[in-house]
Coordinates of C-alpha atoms in Angstrom, one line a residue:
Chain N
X12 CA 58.1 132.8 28.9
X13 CA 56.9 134.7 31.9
X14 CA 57.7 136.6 35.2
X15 CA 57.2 132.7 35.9
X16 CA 60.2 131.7 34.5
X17 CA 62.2 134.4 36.1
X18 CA 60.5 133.5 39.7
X19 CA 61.5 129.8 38.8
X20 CA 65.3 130.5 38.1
X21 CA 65.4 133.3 41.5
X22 CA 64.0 130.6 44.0
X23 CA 66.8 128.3 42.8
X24 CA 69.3 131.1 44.1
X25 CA 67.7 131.3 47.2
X26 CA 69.6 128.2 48.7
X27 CA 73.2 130.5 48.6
X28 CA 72.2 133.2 49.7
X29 CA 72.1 135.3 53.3
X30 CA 69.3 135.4 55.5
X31 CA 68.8 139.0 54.1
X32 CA 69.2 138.0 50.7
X33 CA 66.3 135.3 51.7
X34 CA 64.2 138.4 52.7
X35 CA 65.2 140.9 49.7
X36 CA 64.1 137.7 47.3
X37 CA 60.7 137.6 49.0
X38 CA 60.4 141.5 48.7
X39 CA 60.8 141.7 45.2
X40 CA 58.9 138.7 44.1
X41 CA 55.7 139.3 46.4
X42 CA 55.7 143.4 46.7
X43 CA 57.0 144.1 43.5
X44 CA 56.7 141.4 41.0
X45 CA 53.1 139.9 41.6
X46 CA 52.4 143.3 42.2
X47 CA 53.3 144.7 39.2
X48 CA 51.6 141.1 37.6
X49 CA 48.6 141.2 39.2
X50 CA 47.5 144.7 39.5
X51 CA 49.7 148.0 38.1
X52 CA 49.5 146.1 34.6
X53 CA 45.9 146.1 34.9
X54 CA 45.9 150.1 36.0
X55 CA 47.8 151.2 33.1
X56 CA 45.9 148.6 30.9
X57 CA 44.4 152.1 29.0
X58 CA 46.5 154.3 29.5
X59 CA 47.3 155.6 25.8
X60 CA 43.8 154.8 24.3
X61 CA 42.1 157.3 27.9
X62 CA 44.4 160.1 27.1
X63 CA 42.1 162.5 26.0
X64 CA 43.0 166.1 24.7
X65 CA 40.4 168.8 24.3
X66 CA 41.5 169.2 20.8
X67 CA 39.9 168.0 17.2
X68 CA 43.5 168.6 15.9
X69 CA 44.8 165.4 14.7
X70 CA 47.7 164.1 16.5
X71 CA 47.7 166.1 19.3
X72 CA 46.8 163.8 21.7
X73 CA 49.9 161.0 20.2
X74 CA 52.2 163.7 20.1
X75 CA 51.2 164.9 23.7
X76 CA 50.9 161.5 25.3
X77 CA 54.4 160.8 23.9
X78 CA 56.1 164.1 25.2
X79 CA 54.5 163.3 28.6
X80 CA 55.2 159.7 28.8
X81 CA 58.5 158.9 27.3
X82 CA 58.8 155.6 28.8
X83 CA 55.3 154.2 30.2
X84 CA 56.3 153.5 34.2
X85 CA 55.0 149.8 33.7
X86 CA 57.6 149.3 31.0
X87 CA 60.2 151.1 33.2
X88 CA 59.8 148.9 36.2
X89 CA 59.8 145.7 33.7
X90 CA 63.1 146.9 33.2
X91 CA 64.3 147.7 36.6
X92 CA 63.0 144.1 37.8
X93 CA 64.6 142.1 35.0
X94 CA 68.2 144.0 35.5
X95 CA 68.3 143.7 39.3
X96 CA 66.8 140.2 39.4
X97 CA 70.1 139.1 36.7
X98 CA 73.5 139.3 39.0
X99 CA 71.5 136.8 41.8
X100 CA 71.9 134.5 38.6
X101 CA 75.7 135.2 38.7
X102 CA 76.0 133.9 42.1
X103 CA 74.2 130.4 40.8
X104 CA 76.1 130.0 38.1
X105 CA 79.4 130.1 39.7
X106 CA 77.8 127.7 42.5
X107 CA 76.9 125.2 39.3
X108 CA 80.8 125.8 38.1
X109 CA 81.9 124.6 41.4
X110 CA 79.6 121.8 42.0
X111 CA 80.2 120.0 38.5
X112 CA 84.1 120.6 39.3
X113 CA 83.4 119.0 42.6
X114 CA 81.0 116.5 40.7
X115 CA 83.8 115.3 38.2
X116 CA 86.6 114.6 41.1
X117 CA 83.9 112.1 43.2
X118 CA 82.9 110.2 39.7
X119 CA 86.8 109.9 39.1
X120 CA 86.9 109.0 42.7
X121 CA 85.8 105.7 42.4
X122 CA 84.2 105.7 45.6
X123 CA 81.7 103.0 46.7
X124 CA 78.9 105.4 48.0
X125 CA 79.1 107.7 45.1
X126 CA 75.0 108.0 44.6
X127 CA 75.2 109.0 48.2
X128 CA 77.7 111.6 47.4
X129 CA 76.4 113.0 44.1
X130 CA 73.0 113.4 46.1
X131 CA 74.5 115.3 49.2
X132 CA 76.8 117.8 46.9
X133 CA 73.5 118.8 45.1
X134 CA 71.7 119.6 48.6
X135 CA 75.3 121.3 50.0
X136 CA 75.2 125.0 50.5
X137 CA 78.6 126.7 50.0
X138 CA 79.8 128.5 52.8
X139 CA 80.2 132.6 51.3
X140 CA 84.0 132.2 51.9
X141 CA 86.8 133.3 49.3
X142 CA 85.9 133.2 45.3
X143 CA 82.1 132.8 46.3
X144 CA 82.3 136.1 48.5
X145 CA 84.2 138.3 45.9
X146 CA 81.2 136.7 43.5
X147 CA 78.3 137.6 45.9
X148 CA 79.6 141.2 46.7
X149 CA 79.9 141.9 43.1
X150 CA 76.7 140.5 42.5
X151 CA 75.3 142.8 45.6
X152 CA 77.3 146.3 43.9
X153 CA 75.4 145.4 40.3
X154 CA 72.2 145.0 42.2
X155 CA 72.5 148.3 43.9
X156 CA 73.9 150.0 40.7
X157 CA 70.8 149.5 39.2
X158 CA 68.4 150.3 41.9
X159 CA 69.9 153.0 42.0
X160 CA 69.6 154.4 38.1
X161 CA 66.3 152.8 37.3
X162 CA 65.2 154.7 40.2
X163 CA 67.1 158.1 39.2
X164 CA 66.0 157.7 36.0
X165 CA 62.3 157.2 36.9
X166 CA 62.6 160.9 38.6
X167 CA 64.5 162.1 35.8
X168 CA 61.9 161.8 33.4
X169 CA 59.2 162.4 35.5
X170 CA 60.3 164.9 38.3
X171 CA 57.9 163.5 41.0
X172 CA 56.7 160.8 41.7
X173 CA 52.6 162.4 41.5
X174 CA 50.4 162.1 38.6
X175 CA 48.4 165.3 38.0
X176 CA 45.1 164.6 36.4
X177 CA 45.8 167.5 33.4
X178 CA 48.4 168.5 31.8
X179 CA 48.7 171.3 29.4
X180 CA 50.2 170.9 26.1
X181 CA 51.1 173.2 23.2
X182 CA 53.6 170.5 21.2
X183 CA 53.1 170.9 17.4
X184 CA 50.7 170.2 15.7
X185 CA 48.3 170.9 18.7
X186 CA 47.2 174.5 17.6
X187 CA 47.3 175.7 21.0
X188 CA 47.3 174.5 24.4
X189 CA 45.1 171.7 25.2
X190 CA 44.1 170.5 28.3
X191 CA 45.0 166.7 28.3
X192 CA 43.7 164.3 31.0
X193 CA 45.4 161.0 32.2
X194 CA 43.6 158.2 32.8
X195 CA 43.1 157.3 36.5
X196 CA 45.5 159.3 38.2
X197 CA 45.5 158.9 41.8
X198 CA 45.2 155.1 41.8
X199 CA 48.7 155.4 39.4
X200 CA 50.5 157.8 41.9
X201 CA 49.5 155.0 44.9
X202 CA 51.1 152.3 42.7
X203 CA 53.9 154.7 41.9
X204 CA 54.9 155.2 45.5
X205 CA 53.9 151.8 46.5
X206 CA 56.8 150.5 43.9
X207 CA 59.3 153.7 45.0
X208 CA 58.6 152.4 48.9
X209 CA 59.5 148.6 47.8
X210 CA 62.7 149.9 45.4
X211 CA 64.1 151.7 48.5
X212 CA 63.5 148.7 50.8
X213 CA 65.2 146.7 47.9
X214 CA 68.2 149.3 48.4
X215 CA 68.2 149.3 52.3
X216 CA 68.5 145.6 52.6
X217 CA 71.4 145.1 49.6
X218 CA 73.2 147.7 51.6
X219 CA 72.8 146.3 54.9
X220 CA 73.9 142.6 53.6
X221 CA 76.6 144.3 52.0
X222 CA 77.8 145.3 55.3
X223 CA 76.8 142.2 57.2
X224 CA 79.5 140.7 54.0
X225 CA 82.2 142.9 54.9
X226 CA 81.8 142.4 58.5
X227 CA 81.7 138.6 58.7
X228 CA 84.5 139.2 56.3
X229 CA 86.7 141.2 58.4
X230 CA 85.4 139.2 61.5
X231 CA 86.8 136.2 60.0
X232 CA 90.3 137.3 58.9
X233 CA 90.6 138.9 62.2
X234 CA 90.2 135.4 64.2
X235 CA 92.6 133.7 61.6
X236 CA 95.0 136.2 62.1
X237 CA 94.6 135.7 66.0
X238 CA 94.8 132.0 65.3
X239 CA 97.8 132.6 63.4
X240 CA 99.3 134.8 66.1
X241 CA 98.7 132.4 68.7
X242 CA 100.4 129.6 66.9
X243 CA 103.1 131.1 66.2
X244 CA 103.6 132.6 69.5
X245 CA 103.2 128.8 71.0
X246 CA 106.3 127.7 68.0
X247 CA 108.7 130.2 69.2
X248 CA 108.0 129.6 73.6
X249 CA 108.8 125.4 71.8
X250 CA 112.3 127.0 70.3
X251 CA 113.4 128.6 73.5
X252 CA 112.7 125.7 75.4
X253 CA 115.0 123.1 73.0
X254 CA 118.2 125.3 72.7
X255 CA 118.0 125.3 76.4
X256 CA 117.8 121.7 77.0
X257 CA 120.9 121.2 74.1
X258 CA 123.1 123.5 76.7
X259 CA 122.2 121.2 79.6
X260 CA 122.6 118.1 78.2
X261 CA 126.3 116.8 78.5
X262 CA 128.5 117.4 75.4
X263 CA 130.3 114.1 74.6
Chain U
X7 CA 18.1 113.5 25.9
X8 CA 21.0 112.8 23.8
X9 CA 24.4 112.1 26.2
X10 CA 27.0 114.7 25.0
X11 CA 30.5 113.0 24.9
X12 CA 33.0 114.4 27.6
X13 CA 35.5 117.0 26.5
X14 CA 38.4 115.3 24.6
X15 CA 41.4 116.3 27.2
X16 CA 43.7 119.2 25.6
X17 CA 46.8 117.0 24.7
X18 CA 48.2 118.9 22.0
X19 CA 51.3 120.8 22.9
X20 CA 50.9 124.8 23.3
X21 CA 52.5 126.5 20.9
X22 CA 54.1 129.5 22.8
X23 CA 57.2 131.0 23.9
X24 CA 57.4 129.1 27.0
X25 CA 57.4 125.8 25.0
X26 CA 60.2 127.5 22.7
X27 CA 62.1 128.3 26.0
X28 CA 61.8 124.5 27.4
X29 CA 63.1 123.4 24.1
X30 CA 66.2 125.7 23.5
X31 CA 67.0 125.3 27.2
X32 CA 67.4 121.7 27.1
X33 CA 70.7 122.7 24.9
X34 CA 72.5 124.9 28.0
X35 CA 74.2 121.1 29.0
X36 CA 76.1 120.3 25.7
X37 CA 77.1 124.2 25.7
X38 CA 80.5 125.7 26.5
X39 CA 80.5 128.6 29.6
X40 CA 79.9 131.3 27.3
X41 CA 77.4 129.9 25.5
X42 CA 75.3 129.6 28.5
X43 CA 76.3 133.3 29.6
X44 CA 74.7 133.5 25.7
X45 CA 71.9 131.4 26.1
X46 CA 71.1 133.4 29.4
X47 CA 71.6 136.8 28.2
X48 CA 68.9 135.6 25.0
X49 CA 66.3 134.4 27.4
X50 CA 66.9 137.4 29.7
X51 CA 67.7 140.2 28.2
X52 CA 65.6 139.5 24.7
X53 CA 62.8 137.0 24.8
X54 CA 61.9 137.8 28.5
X55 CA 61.9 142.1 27.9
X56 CA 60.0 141.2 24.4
X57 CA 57.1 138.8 26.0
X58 CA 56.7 141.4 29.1
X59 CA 57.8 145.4 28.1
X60 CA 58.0 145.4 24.3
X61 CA 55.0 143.6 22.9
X62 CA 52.7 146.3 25.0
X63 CA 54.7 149.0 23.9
X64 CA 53.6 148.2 20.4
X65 CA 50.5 146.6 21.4
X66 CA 48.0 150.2 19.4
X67 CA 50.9 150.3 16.6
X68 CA 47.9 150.1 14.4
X69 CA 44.9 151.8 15.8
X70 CA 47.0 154.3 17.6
X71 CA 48.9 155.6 13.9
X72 CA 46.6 158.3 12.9
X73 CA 47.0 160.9 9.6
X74 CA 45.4 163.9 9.4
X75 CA 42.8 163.0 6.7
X76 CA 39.2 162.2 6.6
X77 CA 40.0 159.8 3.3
X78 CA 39.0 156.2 3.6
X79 CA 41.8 153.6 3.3
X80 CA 44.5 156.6 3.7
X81 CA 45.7 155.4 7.4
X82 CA 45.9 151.8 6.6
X83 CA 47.8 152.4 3.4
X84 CA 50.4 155.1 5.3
X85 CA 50.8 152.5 8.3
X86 CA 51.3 149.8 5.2
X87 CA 53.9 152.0 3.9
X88 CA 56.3 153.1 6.8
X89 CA 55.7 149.7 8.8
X90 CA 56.1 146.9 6.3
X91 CA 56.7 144.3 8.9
X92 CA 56.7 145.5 12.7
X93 CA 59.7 145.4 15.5
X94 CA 58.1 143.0 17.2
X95 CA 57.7 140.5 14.6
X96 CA 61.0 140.9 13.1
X97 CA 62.5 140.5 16.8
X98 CA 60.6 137.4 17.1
X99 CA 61.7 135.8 14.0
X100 CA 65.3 137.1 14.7
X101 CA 64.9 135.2 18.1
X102 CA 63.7 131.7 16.6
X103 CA 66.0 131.8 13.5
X104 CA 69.2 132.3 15.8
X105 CA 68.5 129.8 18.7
X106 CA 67.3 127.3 16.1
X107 CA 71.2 126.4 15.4
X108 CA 72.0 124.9 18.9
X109 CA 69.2 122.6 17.7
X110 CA 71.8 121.1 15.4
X111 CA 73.7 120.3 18.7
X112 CA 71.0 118.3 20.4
X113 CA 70.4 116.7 17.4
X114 CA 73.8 115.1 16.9
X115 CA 74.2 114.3 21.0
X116 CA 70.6 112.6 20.2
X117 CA 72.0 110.9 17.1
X118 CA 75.7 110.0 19.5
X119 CA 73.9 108.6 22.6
X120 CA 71.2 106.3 19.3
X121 CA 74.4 104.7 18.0
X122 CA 75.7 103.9 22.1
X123 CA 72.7 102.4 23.0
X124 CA 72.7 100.6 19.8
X125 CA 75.8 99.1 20.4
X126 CA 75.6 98.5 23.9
X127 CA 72.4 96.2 23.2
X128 CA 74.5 94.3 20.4
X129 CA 77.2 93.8 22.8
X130 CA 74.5 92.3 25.4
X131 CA 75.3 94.7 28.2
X132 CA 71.9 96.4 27.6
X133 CA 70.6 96.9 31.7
X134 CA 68.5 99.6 32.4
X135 CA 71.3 101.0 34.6
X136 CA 74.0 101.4 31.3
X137 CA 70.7 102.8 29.2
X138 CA 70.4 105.8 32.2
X139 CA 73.9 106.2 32.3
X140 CA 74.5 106.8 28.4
X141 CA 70.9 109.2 28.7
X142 CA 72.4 111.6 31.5
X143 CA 75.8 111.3 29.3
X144 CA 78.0 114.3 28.7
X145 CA 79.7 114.2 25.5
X146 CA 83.3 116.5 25.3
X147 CA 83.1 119.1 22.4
X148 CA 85.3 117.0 20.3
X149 CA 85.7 115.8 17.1
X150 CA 82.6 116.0 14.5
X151 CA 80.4 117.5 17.7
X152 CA 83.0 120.3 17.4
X153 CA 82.7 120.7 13.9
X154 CA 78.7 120.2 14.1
X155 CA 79.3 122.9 17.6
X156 CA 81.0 125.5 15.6
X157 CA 78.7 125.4 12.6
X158 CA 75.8 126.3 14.7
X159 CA 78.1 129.4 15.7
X160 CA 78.6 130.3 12.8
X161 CA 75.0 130.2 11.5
X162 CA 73.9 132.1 14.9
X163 CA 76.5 134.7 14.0
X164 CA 74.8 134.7 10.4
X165 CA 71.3 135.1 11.2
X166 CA 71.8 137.7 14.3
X167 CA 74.3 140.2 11.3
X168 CA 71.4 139.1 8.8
X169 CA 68.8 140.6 10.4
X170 CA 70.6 143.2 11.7
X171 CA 71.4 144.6 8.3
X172 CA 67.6 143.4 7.2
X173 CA 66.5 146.0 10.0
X174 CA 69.1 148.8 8.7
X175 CA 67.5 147.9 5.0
X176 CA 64.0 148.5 6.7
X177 CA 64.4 151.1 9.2
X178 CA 67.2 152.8 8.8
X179 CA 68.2 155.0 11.7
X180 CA 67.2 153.7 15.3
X181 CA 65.0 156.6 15.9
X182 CA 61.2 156.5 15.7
X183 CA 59.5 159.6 14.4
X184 CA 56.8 161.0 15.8
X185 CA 55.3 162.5 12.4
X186 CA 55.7 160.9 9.0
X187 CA 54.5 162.6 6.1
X188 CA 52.5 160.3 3.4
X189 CA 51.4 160.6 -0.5
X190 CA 50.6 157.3 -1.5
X191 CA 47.4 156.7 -3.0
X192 CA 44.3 157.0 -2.2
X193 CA 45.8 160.0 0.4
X194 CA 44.4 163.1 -1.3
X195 CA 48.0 164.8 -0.8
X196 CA 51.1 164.5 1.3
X197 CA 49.2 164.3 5.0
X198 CA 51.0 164.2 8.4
X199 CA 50.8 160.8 10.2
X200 CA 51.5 160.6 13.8
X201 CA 53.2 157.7 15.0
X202 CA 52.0 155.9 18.7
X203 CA 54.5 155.9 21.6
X204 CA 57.5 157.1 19.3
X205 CA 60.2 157.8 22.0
X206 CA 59.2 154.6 23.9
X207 CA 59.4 152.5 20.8
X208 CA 63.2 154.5 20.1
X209 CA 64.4 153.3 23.6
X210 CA 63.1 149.6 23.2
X211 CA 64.8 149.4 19.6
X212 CA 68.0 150.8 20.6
X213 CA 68.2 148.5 23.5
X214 CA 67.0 145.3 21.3
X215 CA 69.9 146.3 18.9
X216 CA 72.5 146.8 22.2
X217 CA 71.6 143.0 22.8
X218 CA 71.7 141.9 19.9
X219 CA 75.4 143.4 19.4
X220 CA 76.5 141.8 22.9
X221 CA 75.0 138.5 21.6
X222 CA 77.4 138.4 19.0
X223 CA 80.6 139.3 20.2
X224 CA 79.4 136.1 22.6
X225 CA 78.9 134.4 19.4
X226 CA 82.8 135.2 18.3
X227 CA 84.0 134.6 21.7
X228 CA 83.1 131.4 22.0
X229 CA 84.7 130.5 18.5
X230 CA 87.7 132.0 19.3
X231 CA 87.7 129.9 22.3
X232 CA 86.5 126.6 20.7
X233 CA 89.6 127.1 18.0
X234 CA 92.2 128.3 20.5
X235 CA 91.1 124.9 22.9
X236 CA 91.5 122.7 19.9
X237 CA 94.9 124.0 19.2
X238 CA 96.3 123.8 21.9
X239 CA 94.9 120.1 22.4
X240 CA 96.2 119.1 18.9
X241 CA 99.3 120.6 20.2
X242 CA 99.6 118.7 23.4
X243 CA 98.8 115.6 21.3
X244 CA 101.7 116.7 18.9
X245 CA 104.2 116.5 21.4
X246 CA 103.3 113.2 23.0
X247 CA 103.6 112.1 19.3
X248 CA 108.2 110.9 18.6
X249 CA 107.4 112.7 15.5
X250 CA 105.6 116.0 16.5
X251 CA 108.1 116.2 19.3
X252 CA 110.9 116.1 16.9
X253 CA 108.8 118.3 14.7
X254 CA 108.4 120.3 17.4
X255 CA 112.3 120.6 18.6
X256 CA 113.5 122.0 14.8
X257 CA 110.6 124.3 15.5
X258 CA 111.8 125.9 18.5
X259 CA 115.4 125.8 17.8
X260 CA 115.1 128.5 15.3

């Protein structure tokens, strides 16, 4: 039970999504999840046990690491990634809701091809149309929603996004203030802004599929309603034309 | 030069979460909607924060809870006394205890599709093809599956409010202190122990307990719905019955 698993269950939403959900996927599994796998676990590795206060004062360097770091920024981001990673999973559920209604009707069906059939619904991509667009817009507002706080909160609790190398604290029972250095600083501000950079790109491609949504969207309803206005246009020239002919044609 | 025998492969099946998680998962077909919205939320929200944020979070619980005494033994006793048994291992057993009851589920589909094949092999109609079919079988939540399908519930529900209250008997309060202050023997007096990553620890616990509280009403949900869905099917079957629907005309003209 792993940032495996989670990769394993994201790829399998891949298939109904945009072409910039395709690319906001690959984002946040290759910039920000093996990322955060393979390297910022390893640069926060010692981050409690190198926090060193210049003080013999028993439990001055606990309390001061904990004032400093409420939340470790490793822990934070685990966070951030699990929570925007779930509403892609809405989107796949609902597809597996429709598929296994669509499943049951071809078994009752009593088809002759009905291998053939079962094999071509589970390759079918749905077309982002009706129930499945509300779904996938919704999905898209979560997703932002918590870019969004995960981000405000990481600047809320640490103001910027640098890592000084000292910081001075005087939080009982530290007897004074104590200088107290953090354990590789700069190479923790570089994956800090590194993993900001990625978040924002996470937020500028939901928001520009979110339009690309709308506008297909509107796009679409506009050409029906053209469709619409041309047919009915066409049904009412074909009622001129018959009361016309009933006048001409001898009454007996 | 004596010949060393080759490595015996490694057959034996890891014991780890990710085992745990290929096991409970197999469950999510026989499951109503909501209980895979459960099962999700469990492996999501629980197991997967647990394996990845939590466990490092408490990772120096021990080392990392110092007291303000020189005396030998004093730190290990005070850690003893405030910590009995840590988050992490009481979210862990919490987790196994209350996804073991969908077991029971599995086990009776198991025991269902035994008796089919069974009788399919008696009757003589026993081609690989009817052996696949009853395997990928779905079985309706009827009958003894539904009573078998809402004792599991009821035992999740049990174990998720048992430990809930076992963690209210242990620590009561959500919030981790940073200082404790200890007099149990051999500490000379009552010394100040500071506690590692207090405020992260407060934010993981409060969020574990949010879960867990979501996971329940999930648990009750899907009850209801299992009890209103048979009513309304025993219902249905009422009125196709001449009896129920003349039971079922005095009833209404009241």
């Amino acid at each position: 039970m792993s940032w495996l698993t989670l990769y394993s269950q994201l790829t399998g939403v891949n298939k109904h999504s945009t072409s910039l959900g395709k690319v906001w996927l690959s984002v946040l599994l290759f910039f920000r999840i093996m990322i955060l796998m393979l390297a910022a676990e390893k640069v926060w590795g010692d981050e409690k046990s190198e926090f060193s206060c210049n003080t013999l004062s028993p439990g001055c360097e606990s309390v001061c690491y904990d004032h400093y770091f409420p939340i470790s920024h490793i822990r934070l981001w685990c966070l951030q990634l699990i929570f925007v990673s779930t509403p892609a999973l809405l989107v796949a559920m609902y597809v597996a809701y429709n598929k296994h209604g669509t499943k049951r009707v071809i078994l009752r069906s009593g088809n002759e091809n009905i291998e053939g059939d079962l094999k071509a619904l589970k390759n079918k991509r749905l077309p982002i149309t009706g129930q499945l667009w509300w779904i996938y817009f919704f999905s898209l507002l979560l997703r932002l929603l918590f870019e969004g706080g995960f981000m405000y909160a990481l600047y809320t609790i640490y103001g910027s996004f640098y890592i000084s190398r000292a910081v001075l604290c005087n939080v009982k029972p530290c007897e004074n203030q104590a200088n107290c250095y953090i354990s590789r600083p700069t190479e923790k501000t570089i994956f800090t802004i590194f993993m900001v950079v990625s978040s924002s790109l996470c937020i500028l491609l939901n928001l520009a599929e979110l339009f690309y949504l709308i506008a297909k969207a509107l796009i679409r309803s506009f050409q029906l309603s053209n469709r619409r206005q041309d047919c009915n246009h066409l049904a009412s020239k074909f009622e001129e034309t018959i009361p016309m002919e009933k006048q001409t044609s001898p009454k007996y | 030069m004596p010949l060393t025998p080759p490595a015996e492969p490694d057959l034996e099946p890891k014991m780890n979460w990710a085992s745990f998680y290929a096991v409970i998962s197999g469950v999510n077909r026989h499951s109503t909607g909501i209980g895979r919205i459960w099962l999700s939320v469990l492996f999501l929200f629980r197991l997967l924060v647990l394996v990845v944020a939590a466990e490092s979070a408490w990772g120096d619980e021990k080392s990392g809870f110092t007291c303000n005494t020189e005396q030998p033994g004093c730190n290990s006793v005070c850690y003893d006394h405030f910590f009995p048994i840590s988050h992490i291992r009481l979210w862990a057993l919490q987790l196994i205890l209350v996804s073991t009851p969908a077991l029971l589920v599995a086990m009776h589909v198991a025991h269902r599709r035994h008796i089919d094949k069974k009788m399919l092999k008696i009757s003589g109609r026993g081609s690989p093809k009817d052996l696949e079919q009853i395997k990928n079988q779905k079985f309706k939540i009827t009958g003894a599956l539904w009573w078998t399908y809402m004792i599991s519930l009821f035992f999740r529900v049990f174990f998720e409010a048992a430990f809930m209250y076992i963690f209210y008997m242990i620590y009561p309060g959500y919030k981790m202190f940073r200082l404790v202050k200890c007099d149990s023997y051999p500490c000379p007096n009552t010394v100040d122990c500071f506690v590692s990553r207090p405020t992260e620890k407060t934010i993981f616990t409060v969020f574990m307990l949010a879960v867990s509280g979501v996971c329940i009403l999930l648990n009750i949900a899907e009850g209801i719905f299992l009890v209103g869905r048979a009513c309304s099917r025993h219902f249905r079957d009422a009125q196709d019955s001449p009896i129920g629907a003349l039971f079922m005309q005095k009833l209404f003209s009241y």
